[in-house]
Amino acid sequence: MQSIEHPFKALVLGSSGTIGAAFVQALQNSPGCSQVVGVSRASHAGFALEDEKGLEHVAAQEKGKGPFSVIVDATGALTIDGQGPEKRLAALNASQLARAFEVNAIGRALILKHFIDLLPRQGRCLFAVLSARVGSLSDNKLGGWYGYRASKAAGNMFLQTAAIESHRTRPEAVFAALQPGTVPSKLSAPFQSGHATVAADDSVAGLLKAIDKLEARAQAWFIDYQGSTIDW
Ligand SMILES: NC(=O)c1ccc[n+]([C@@H]2O[C@H](COP(=O)([O-])OP(=O)(O)OC[C@H]3O[C@@H](n4cnc5c(N)ncnc54)[C@H](OP(=O)(O)O)[C@@H]3O)[C@@H](O)[C@H]2O)c1
């Protein structure tokens, strides 16, 4: 990470996931990165997107190891409680939709709320979250995947709003929603057929290169692993 003052520390939330683990590895190999802390349900009791007190506790526990100039939230889910994405309106049910929002939107908001203060107060820093292109309203040409699409779009709105607020106190902070491409993982495995895929390491290398170049502004960015901007 050329744009971040060296040495720097990094925090990866959802480090047990395929993309989260690839971020941990890439940041550990990144020149100037002195420490990478990975956080997941497996490593930290209480780290659950449905548990605000747990998230608050983990954030407080890790704050002493910071500040972290790079924070990546690589959490998220597509199949929840055994229920995959809905293809048709007729398949929608309120509890499944509520769970998608609880994990991908409210969980994201609570992570922003409790982990934003682990960024340094001064100097350039990055808060990146794993979004998905299907969360783009303007890019939605195929339809389907109602709950995942809508919860990812809502997660993007939480990020955008936090970026605006944070710019007042951390003018050099960069906020980015990331589209990793179709990466083979537990999340994507049931839905990959026919899609070109990109390996997690290649996706993360592209994402880190792209976010390193982003300017700090009073708005979040929405970019893919090739560095292209995505319309919200
Ligand atoms: N793979 C793709 O093709 C693709 C494409 C577009 C966007 N994305 C996004 O990229 C992110 C990472 O996906 P991935 O492919 O790496 O999936 P993954 O391997 O399934 O990883 C998902 C991560 O989220 C964590 N997580 C899920 N639900 C949680 C909860 N309720 N509380 C706490 N942690 C929870 C998982 O923890 P556990 O290990 O404890 O389950 C894991 O660390 C997601 O936001 C996904 O939407 C992925």
Coordinates of C-alpha atoms and ligand atoms in Angstrom, one line a residue:
M1 CA 0.0 0.0 0.0
Q2 CA 2.0 3.0 -1.3
S3 CA -0.5 5.6 -0.3
I4 CA -0.5 4.7 3.4
E5 CA 2.2 6.0 5.7
H6 CA 4.5 3.1 6.7
P7 CA 4.5 1.2 9.0
F8 CA 0.8 0.6 9.2
K9 CA -1.6 -1.9 10.8
A10 CA -4.6 -3.6 9.1
L11 CA -7.8 -5.2 10.4
V12 CA -9.8 -7.7 8.4
L13 CA -13.3 -8.5 9.6
G14 CA -14.6 -11.8 8.2
S15 CA -11.1 -13.3 8.0
S16 CA -12.5 -16.8 8.0
G17 CA -14.1 -16.3 4.6
T18 CA -12.3 -16.9 1.3
I19 CA -12.0 -13.2 0.4
G20 CA -11.3 -12.2 4.0
A21 CA -8.5 -14.7 4.3
A22 CA -7.0 -13.5 0.9
F23 CA -7.0 -10.0 2.3
V24 CA -5.2 -11.1 5.5
Q25 CA -2.5 -12.9 3.4
A26 CA -2.0 -10.0 0.9
L27 CA -1.8 -7.4 3.6
Q28 CA 0.7 -9.6 5.6
N29 CA 2.9 -9.6 2.4
S30 CA 2.4 -5.9 1.8
P31 CA 5.5 -3.8 2.4
G32 CA 5.1 -1.5 5.3
C33 CA 2.3 -3.5 7.0
S34 CA 3.6 -4.3 10.5
Q35 CA 0.5 -6.3 11.7
V36 CA -2.7 -7.7 10.4
V37 CA -5.4 -8.6 12.8
G38 CA -8.1 -11.0 11.5
V39 CA -11.5 -11.2 13.2
S40 CA -14.2 -13.8 12.6
R41 CA -16.8 -15.8 14.5
A42 CA -14.2 -18.5 14.8
S43 CA -11.5 -16.3 16.3
H44 CA -13.6 -13.9 18.4
A45 CA -16.5 -14.9 20.7
G46 CA -19.3 -12.4 20.2
F47 CA -18.4 -11.4 16.6
A48 CA -21.7 -11.9 15.0
L49 CA -23.5 -9.5 12.7
E50 CA -26.7 -10.1 14.5
D51 CA -25.2 -9.2 17.9
E52 CA -24.5 -5.5 18.5
K53 CA -23.2 -6.0 22.0
G54 CA -20.8 -8.6 20.7
L55 CA -19.5 -6.4 17.9
E56 CA -19.1 -3.5 20.4
H57 CA -17.1 -5.8 22.7
V58 CA -14.8 -7.1 19.9
A59 CA -14.2 -3.5 18.7
A60 CA -13.3 -2.4 22.2
Q61 CA -11.0 -5.5 22.6
E62 CA -9.1 -4.7 19.4
K63 CA -9.0 -1.0 19.7
G64 CA -5.9 -1.2 21.9
K65 CA -4.0 -2.9 19.1
G66 CA -4.7 -0.1 16.7
P67 CA -5.0 2.3 15.2
F68 CA -5.6 0.5 11.9
S69 CA -4.9 2.5 8.8
V70 CA -6.6 -0.2 6.7
I71 CA -9.9 -1.8 7.7
V72 CA -11.6 -4.4 5.5
D73 CA -15.1 -5.7 6.2
A74 CA -15.3 -9.0 4.2
T75 CA -18.4 -10.3 5.9
G76 CA -21.6 -11.1 4.1
A77 CA -23.9 -13.9 3.1
L78 CA -26.0 -15.0 0.2
T79 CA -27.5 -18.2 1.5
I80 CA -28.8 -17.6 5.0
D81 CA -30.4 -20.3 7.3
G82 CA -30.2 -22.6 4.3
Q83 CA -32.3 -20.3 2.1
G84 CA -30.8 -19.3 -1.2
P85 CA -31.6 -16.1 -3.2
E86 CA -35.2 -15.6 -4.4
K87 CA -35.7 -15.6 -8.2
R88 CA -39.3 -14.4 -8.3
L89 CA -41.5 -12.0 -6.3
A90 CA -43.7 -15.0 -5.5
A91 CA -40.8 -16.6 -3.6
L92 CA -40.3 -13.6 -1.2
N93 CA -41.0 -14.1 2.5
A94 CA -40.7 -11.5 5.2
S95 CA -38.4 -13.5 7.6
Q96 CA -35.9 -14.4 4.9
L97 CA -35.8 -10.8 3.7
A98 CA -35.3 -9.6 7.2
R99 CA -32.4 -12.0 7.7
A100 CA -30.7 -10.7 4.5
F101 CA -31.0 -7.1 5.8
E102 CA -29.9 -8.1 9.3
V103 CA -26.7 -9.7 7.9
N104 CA -25.8 -7.6 4.9
A105 CA -27.2 -4.2 5.7
I106 CA -27.7 -3.7 9.5
G107 CA -24.6 -5.8 10.3
R108 CA -22.6 -3.6 8.0
A109 CA -24.0 -0.5 9.7
L110 CA -23.2 -1.8 13.1
I111 CA -19.6 -2.7 12.0
L112 CA -19.2 0.9 10.8
K113 CA -20.6 2.2 14.0
H114 CA -18.3 0.3 16.3
F115 CA -15.1 -0.1 14.2
I116 CA -14.8 3.4 12.6
D117 CA -13.0 4.6 15.7
L118 CA -10.3 2.1 15.1
L119 CA -9.1 4.2 12.2
P120 CA -6.4 6.8 13.0
R121 CA -7.7 10.3 13.6
Q122 CA -4.9 11.8 11.4
G123 CA -3.5 10.8 8.0
R124 CA -4.7 8.8 5.1
C125 CA -6.6 5.6 6.0
L126 CA -9.0 3.2 4.2
F127 CA -12.2 1.6 5.3
A128 CA -13.3 -0.9 2.6
V129 CA -16.3 -3.2 2.6
L130 CA -17.2 -6.2 0.4
S131 CA -20.3 -5.2 -1.5
A132 CA -21.4 -6.7 -4.8
R133 CA -22.2 -5.4 -8.3
V134 CA -25.7 -6.9 -7.9
G135 CA -26.2 -4.2 -5.2
S136 CA -26.1 -1.5 -7.9
L137 CA -29.6 -0.3 -8.8
S138 CA -28.4 1.1 -12.2
D139 CA -26.6 -2.1 -13.1
N140 CA -29.6 -4.4 -12.4
K141 CA -30.6 -5.7 -15.8
L142 CA -31.2 -9.3 -14.9
G143 CA -33.5 -9.1 -11.9
G144 CA -33.8 -11.9 -9.3
W145 CA -31.8 -12.3 -6.0
Y146 CA -34.2 -9.8 -4.3
G147 CA -33.0 -9.9 -0.7
Y148 CA -29.3 -10.1 -1.5
R149 CA -29.5 -7.2 -4.0
A150 CA -31.6 -5.0 -1.8
S151 CA -29.6 -5.7 1.3
K152 CA -26.3 -5.0 -0.5
A153 CA -27.8 -1.7 -1.9
A154 CA -28.8 -0.8 1.7
G155 CA -25.3 -1.7 2.9
N156 CA -23.9 0.7 0.3
M157 CA -26.2 3.5 1.5
F158 CA -24.9 3.0 5.1
L159 CA -21.3 3.2 3.8
Q160 CA -22.0 6.3 1.8
T161 CA -23.7 8.1 4.7
A162 CA -20.9 7.1 7.1
A163 CA -18.4 8.4 4.6
I164 CA -20.1 11.8 4.4
E165 CA -20.2 12.1 8.2
S166 CA -16.7 10.8 8.7
H167 CA -15.2 13.3 6.2
R168 CA -15.8 16.1 8.8
T169 CA -13.5 14.5 11.3
R170 CA -11.2 12.3 9.2
P171 CA -10.8 14.3 5.9
E172 CA -8.1 11.9 4.6
A173 CA -10.2 8.7 5.1
V174 CA -11.2 6.8 2.0
F175 CA -14.4 4.6 2.1
A176 CA -14.9 2.0 -0.6
A177 CA -17.5 -0.6 -1.5
L178 CA -15.8 -3.4 -3.4
Q179 CA -17.0 -5.8 -6.1
P180 CA -14.5 -8.7 -6.1
G181 CA -15.7 -10.4 -9.3
T182 CA -17.1 -14.0 -9.1
V183 CA -14.6 -15.6 -6.7
P184 CA -14.9 -19.3 -5.9
S185 CA -16.0 -19.5 -2.3
K186 CA -18.5 -21.1 0.1
L187 CA -20.8 -18.2 -0.7
S188 CA -20.6 -18.4 -4.5
A189 CA -20.2 -22.2 -5.0
P190 CA -23.9 -23.0 -5.6
F191 CA -24.2 -20.2 -8.2
Q192 CA -21.0 -20.2 -10.2
S193 CA -21.9 -22.4 -13.2
G194 CA -21.4 -20.5 -16.4
H195 CA -19.7 -17.5 -14.8
A196 CA -16.1 -16.7 -15.4
T197 CA -14.3 -16.7 -12.1
V198 CA -11.4 -14.9 -10.6
A199 CA -9.2 -16.4 -7.9
A200 CA -9.4 -14.8 -4.5
D201 CA -5.7 -13.8 -4.5
D202 CA -6.0 -12.1 -7.9
S203 CA -9.2 -10.4 -6.9
V204 CA -7.7 -9.0 -3.7
A205 CA -4.5 -8.0 -5.4
G206 CA -6.6 -5.9 -7.9
L207 CA -8.8 -4.5 -5.1
L208 CA -5.8 -3.4 -3.0
K209 CA -4.1 -1.8 -6.0
A210 CA -7.4 0.0 -6.9
I211 CA -8.1 1.3 -3.4
D212 CA -4.5 2.5 -3.0
K213 CA -5.2 5.0 -5.8
L214 CA -8.6 6.4 -4.5
E215 CA -8.8 10.0 -3.4
A216 CA -10.2 10.9 -0.1
R217 CA -13.5 12.7 -0.5
A218 CA -16.8 13.3 1.3
Q219 CA -18.3 10.3 -0.5
A220 CA -17.7 6.6 -0.7
W221 CA -16.4 4.9 -3.9
F222 CA -17.9 1.8 -5.5
I223 CA -15.2 0.0 -7.5
D224 CA -14.4 -3.5 -8.9
Y225 CA -11.3 -5.5 -8.7
Q226 CA -10.1 -4.2 -12.1
G227 CA -10.2 -0.6 -10.7
S228 CA -13.4 0.5 -12.6
T229 CA -16.0 2.6 -11.0
I230 CA -19.5 1.1 -10.6
D231 CA -22.6 3.3 -10.7
W232 CA -24.6 3.1 -7.5
Ligands
LIG1 N1 -17.5 -14.8 -3.8 C1 -18.0 -14.0 -4.7 O1 -18.1 -14.3 -5.9 C2 -18.6 -12.6 -4.3 C3 -19.1 -11.8 -5.3 C4 -19.5 -10.5 -4.9 C5 -19.5 -10.1 -3.6 N2 -19.0 -11.0 -2.6 C6 -19.0 -10.5 -1.2 O2 -17.7 -10.7 -0.6 C7 -17.9 -11.0 0.8 C8 -17.1 -12.2 1.2 O3 -17.6 -13.3 0.4 P1 -16.8 -14.7 0.3 O4 -17.0 -15.1 -1.1 O5 -15.4 -14.6 0.8 O6 -17.8 -15.6 1.2 P2 -17.4 -16.6 2.4 O7 -16.2 -17.4 2.1 O8 -18.7 -17.3 2.7 O9 -17.1 -15.6 3.6 C9 -18.1 -14.9 4.3 C10 -17.6 -14.3 5.6 O10 -18.6 -13.6 6.2 C11 -18.8 -14.1 7.5 N3 -20.1 -14.1 8.0 C12 -21.3 -14.4 7.4 N4 -22.3 -14.3 8.1 C13 -21.9 -13.8 9.3 C14 -22.5 -13.4 10.5 N5 -23.9 -13.5 10.6 N6 -21.8 -12.9 11.5 C15 -20.4 -12.8 11.4 N7 -19.8 -13.2 10.3 C16 -20.5 -13.6 9.2 C17 -18.3 -15.5 7.4 O11 -18.0 -16.1 8.7 P3 -18.0 -17.7 9.0 O12 -16.7 -18.2 8.4 O13 -18.1 -17.7 10.5 O14 -19.3 -18.2 8.3 C18 -17.1 -15.3 6.5 O15 -16.0 -14.8 7.3 C19 -19.4 -11.0 1.0 O16 -19.8 -9.8 1.5 C20 -20.0 -11.3 -0.4 O17 -21.3 -10.8 -0.5 C21 -18.5 -12.2 -2.9

